[in-house]
GROMACS .gro file of C-alpha atoms in nm:
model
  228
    1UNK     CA    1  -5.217   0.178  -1.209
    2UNK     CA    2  -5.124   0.550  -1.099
    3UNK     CA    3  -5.093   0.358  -0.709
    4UNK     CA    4  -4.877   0.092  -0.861
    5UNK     CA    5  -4.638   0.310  -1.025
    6UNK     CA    6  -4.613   0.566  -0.696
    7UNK     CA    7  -4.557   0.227  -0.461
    8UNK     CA    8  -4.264   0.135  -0.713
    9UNK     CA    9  -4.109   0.499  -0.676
   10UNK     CA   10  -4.139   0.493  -0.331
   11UNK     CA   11  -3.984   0.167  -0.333
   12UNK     CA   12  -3.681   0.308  -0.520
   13UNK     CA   13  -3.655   0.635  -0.319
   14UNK     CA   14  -3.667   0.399  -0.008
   15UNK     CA   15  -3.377   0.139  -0.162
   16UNK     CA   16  -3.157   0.492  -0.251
   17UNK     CA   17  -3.183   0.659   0.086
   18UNK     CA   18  -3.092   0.314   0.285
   19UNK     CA   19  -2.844   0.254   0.058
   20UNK     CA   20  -2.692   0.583   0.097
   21UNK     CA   21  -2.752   0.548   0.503
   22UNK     CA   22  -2.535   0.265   0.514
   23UNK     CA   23  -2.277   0.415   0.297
   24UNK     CA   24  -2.193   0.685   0.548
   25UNK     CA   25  -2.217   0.422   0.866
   26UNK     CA   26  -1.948   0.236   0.672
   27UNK     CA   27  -1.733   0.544   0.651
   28UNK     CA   28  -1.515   0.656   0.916
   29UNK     CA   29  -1.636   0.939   1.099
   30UNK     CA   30  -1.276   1.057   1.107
   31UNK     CA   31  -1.242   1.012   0.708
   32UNK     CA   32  -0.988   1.241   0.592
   33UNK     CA   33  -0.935   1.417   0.917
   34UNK     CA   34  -0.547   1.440   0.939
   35UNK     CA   35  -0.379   1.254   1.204
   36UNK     CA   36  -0.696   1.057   1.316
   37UNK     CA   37  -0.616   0.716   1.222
   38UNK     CA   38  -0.565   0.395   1.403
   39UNK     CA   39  -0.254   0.197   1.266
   40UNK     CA   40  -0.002   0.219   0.972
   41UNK     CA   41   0.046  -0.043   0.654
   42UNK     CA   42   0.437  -0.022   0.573
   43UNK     CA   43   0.381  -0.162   0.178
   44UNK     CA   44   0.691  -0.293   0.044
   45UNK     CA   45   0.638  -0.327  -0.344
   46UNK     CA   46   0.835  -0.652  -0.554
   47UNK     CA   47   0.987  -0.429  -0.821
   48UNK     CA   48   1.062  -0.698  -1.047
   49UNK     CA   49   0.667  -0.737  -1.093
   50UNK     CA   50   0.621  -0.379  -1.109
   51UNK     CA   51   0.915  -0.392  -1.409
   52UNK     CA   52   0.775  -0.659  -1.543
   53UNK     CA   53   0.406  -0.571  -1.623
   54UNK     CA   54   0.560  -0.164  -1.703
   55UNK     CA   55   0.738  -0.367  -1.976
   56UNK     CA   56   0.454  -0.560  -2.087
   57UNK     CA   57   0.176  -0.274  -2.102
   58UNK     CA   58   0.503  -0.048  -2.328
   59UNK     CA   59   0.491   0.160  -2.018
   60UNK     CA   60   0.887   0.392  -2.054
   61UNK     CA   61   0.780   0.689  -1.824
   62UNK     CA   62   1.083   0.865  -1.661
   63UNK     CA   63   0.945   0.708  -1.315
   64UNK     CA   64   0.962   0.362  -1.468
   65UNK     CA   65   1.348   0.414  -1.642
   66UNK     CA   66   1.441   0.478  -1.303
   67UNK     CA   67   1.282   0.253  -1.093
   68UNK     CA   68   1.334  -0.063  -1.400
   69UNK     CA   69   1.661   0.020  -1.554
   70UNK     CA   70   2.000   0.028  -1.408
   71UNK     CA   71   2.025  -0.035  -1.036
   72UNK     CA   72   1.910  -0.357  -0.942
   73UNK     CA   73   1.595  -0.310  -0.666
   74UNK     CA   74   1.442  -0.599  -0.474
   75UNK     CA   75   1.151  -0.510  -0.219
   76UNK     CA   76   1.128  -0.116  -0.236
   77UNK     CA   77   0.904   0.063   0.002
   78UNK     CA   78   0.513   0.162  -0.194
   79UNK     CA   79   0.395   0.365   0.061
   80UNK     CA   80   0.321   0.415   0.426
   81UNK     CA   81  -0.051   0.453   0.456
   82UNK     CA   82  -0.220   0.550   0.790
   83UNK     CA   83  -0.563   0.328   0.826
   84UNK     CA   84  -0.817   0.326   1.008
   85UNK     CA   85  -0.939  -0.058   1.148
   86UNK     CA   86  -1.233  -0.003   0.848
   87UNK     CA   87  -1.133   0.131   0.547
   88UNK     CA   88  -0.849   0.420   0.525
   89UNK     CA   89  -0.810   0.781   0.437
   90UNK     CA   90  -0.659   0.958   0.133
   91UNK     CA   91  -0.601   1.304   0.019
   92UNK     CA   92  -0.628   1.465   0.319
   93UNK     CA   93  -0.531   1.824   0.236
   94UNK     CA   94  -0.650   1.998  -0.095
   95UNK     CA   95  -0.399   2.147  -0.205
   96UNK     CA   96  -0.131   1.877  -0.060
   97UNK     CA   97   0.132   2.141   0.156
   98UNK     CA   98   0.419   2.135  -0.114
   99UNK     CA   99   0.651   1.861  -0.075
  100UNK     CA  100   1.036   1.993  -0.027
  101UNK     CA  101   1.250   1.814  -0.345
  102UNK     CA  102   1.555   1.771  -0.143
  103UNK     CA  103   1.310   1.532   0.074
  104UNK     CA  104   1.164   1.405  -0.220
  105UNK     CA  105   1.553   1.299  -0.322
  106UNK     CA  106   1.662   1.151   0.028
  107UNK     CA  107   1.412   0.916   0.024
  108UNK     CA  108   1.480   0.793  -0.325
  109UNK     CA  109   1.715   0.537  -0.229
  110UNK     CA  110   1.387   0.348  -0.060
  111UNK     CA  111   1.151   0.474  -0.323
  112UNK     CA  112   1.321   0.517  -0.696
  113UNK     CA  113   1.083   0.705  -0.845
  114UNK     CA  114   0.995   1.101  -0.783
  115UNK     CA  115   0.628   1.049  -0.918
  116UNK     CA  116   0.597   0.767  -0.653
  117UNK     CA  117   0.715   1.001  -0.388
  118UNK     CA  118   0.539   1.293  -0.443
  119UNK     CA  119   0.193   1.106  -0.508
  120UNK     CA  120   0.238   0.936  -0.211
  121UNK     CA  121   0.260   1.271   0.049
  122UNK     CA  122  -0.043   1.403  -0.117
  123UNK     CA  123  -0.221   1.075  -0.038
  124UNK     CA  124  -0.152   0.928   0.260
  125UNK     CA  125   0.122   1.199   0.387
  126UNK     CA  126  -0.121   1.433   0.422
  127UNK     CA  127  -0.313   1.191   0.636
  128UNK     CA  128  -0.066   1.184   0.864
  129UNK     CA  129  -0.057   1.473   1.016
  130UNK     CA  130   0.280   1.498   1.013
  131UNK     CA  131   0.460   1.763   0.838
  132UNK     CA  132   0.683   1.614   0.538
  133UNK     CA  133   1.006   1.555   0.668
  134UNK     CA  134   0.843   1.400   0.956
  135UNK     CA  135   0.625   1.166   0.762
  136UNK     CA  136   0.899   1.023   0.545
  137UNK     CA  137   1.123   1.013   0.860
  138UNK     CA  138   0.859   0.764   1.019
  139UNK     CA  139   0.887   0.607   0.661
  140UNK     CA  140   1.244   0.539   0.675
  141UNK     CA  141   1.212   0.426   1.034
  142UNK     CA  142   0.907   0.163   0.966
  143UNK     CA  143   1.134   0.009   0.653
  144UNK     CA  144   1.405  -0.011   0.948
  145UNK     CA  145   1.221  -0.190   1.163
  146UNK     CA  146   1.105  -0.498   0.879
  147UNK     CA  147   1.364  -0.706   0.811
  148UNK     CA  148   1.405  -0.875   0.404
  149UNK     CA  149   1.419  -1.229   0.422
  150UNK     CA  150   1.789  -1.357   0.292
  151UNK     CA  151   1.606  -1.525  -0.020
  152UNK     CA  152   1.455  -1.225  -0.139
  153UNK     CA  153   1.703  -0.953  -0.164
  154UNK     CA  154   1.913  -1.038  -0.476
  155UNK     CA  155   1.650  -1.305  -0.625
  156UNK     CA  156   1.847  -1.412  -0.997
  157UNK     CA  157   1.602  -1.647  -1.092
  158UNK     CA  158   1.246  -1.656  -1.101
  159UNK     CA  159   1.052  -1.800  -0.802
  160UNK     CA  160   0.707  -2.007  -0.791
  161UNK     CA  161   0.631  -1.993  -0.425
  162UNK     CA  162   0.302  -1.971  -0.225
  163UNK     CA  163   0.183  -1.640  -0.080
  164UNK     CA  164   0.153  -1.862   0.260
  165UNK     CA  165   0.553  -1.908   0.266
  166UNK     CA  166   0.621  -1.533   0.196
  167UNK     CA  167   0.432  -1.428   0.487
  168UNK     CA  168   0.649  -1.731   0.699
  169UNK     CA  169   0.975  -1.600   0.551
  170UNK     CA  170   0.887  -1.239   0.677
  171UNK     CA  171   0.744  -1.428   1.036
  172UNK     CA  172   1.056  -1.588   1.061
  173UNK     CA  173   1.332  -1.313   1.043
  174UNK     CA  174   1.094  -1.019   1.237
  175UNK     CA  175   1.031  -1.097   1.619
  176UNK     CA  176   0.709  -0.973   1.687
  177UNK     CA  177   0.531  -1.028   1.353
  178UNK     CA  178   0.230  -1.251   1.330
  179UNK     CA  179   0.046  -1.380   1.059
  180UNK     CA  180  -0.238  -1.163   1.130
  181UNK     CA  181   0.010  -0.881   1.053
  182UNK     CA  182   0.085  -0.929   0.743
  183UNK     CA  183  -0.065  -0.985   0.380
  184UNK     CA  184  -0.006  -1.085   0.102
  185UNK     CA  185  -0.103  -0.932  -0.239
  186UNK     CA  186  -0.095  -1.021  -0.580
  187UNK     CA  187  -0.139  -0.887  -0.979
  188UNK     CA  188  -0.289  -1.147  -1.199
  189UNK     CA  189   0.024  -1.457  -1.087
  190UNK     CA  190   0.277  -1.255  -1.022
  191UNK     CA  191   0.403  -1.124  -0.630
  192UNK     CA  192   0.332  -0.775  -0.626
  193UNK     CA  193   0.354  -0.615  -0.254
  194UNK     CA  194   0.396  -0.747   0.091
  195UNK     CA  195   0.168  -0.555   0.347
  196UNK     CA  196   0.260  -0.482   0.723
  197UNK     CA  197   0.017  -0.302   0.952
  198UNK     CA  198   0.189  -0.115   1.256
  199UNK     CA  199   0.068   0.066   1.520
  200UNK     CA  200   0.166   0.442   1.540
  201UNK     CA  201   0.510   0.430   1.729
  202UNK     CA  202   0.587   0.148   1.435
  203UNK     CA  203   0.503  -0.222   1.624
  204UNK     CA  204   0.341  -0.486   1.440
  205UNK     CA  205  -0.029  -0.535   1.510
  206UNK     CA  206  -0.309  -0.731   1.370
  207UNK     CA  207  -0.525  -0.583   1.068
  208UNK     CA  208  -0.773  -0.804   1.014
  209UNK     CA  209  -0.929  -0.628   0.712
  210UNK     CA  210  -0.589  -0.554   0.495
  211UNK     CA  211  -0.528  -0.932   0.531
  212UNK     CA  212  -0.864  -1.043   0.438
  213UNK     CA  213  -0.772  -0.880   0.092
  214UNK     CA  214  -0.453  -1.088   0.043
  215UNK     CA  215  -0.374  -1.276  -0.267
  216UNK     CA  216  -0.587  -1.629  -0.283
  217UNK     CA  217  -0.393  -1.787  -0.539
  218UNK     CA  218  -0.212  -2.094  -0.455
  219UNK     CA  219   0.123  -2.039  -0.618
  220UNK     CA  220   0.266  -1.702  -0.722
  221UNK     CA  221   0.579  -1.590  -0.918
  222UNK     CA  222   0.856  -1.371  -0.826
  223UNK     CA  223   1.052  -1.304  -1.149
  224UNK     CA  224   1.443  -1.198  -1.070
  225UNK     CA  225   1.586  -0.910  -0.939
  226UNK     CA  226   1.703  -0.690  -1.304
  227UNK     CA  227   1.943  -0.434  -1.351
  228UNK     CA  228   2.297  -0.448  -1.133
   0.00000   0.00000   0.00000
């Protein structure tokens, strides 16, 4: 009995060690070293689904007033999130440096929401290793380079597409952009962001793990663009 039980603790120490082993091989030995990353994801966010599940949850914070009420905002830019080509980095400075508000305001026009902007320079900013003006000048400059599709930017009615004919609206209008560039992702049936991996002067390149976690469903909505 006493050999039994020490076999099955062995067995478990074993199981907890090789589990732990492969945990750190699937971790980047870079992981949260700033600037050490291998490509960019430019996420551009639907804000009409963002609006629309804030509203359904009874979610009124300040960030949500501005982002849902008011000005009417199509595709607004989530984040730009250096990657590496498995799994990414995040908070890569404890404390974050402090984040300048009249940057946090310039970029408002492409991100209305402060909390949005500030959370994302202490997660993926500080991954950049750029300082913060930099990083949200590369920002503006990767929105530059992605082009909306026509049918997208002042949507009035809802939309039942397929994520496949998103991704061939955005192949159509950007030269350069593949279908292993791009995913798409969404929150229970509703569009939620559009994902573009680019290398780190800003071209599109394949990702092949960001687009094997795009949306699966077969149709998706896009409710209309609100405010205006």
């Amino acid at each position: 009995m006493f050999h039994a039980i020490r076999s099955v603790v062995s067995l478990g120490i074993f199981l907890l060690v090789a589990l732990s082993i492969g945990s750190a091989a699937a971790q980047d030995r870079r992981q949260n070293a700033p600037g050490e990353f291998d490509f960019y994801v430019l996420s551009l966010s639907w804000s009409p689904s963002f609006c629309e599940a804030a509203q359904e949850r009874g979610n009124s914070s300040r960030n949500q007033q501005m982002q849902c009420g008011g000005r009417p905002y199509a595709f607004v830019v989530h984040g730009l999130w250096p990657q590496y080509d498995r799994g990414f980095p995040n908070y890569c400075e404890r404390p974050a440096p402090r984040l300048p508000r009249n940057i946090m305001t310039s970029m408002l026009d492409l991100m209305p929401a402060p909390g949005l902007i500030f959370n994302e320079w202490d997660k993926h900013g500080t991954c950049s290793g750029l300082g913060p003006r930099a990083y949200f000048e590369t920002t503006r400059k990767a929105r530059a380079g992605v082009k909306i599709p026509d049918e997208y930017i002042d949507l009035q009615t809802a939309k039942t597409v397929s994520p496949e004919a998103v991704e061939d609206a955005f192949i159509k209008v950007n030269p350069g952009l593949s279908s292993s560039a791009i995913a798409i992702t969404c929150e229970r049936n509703r569009l939620q962001e559009v994902r573009i991996c680019m290398s780190k002067d800003l071209q599109f390149r394949a990702c092949e793990e960001i687009d094997r976690r795009a949306c699966r469903r077969d149709k998706i909505v896009m409710p209309p663009v609100r405010g205006g």
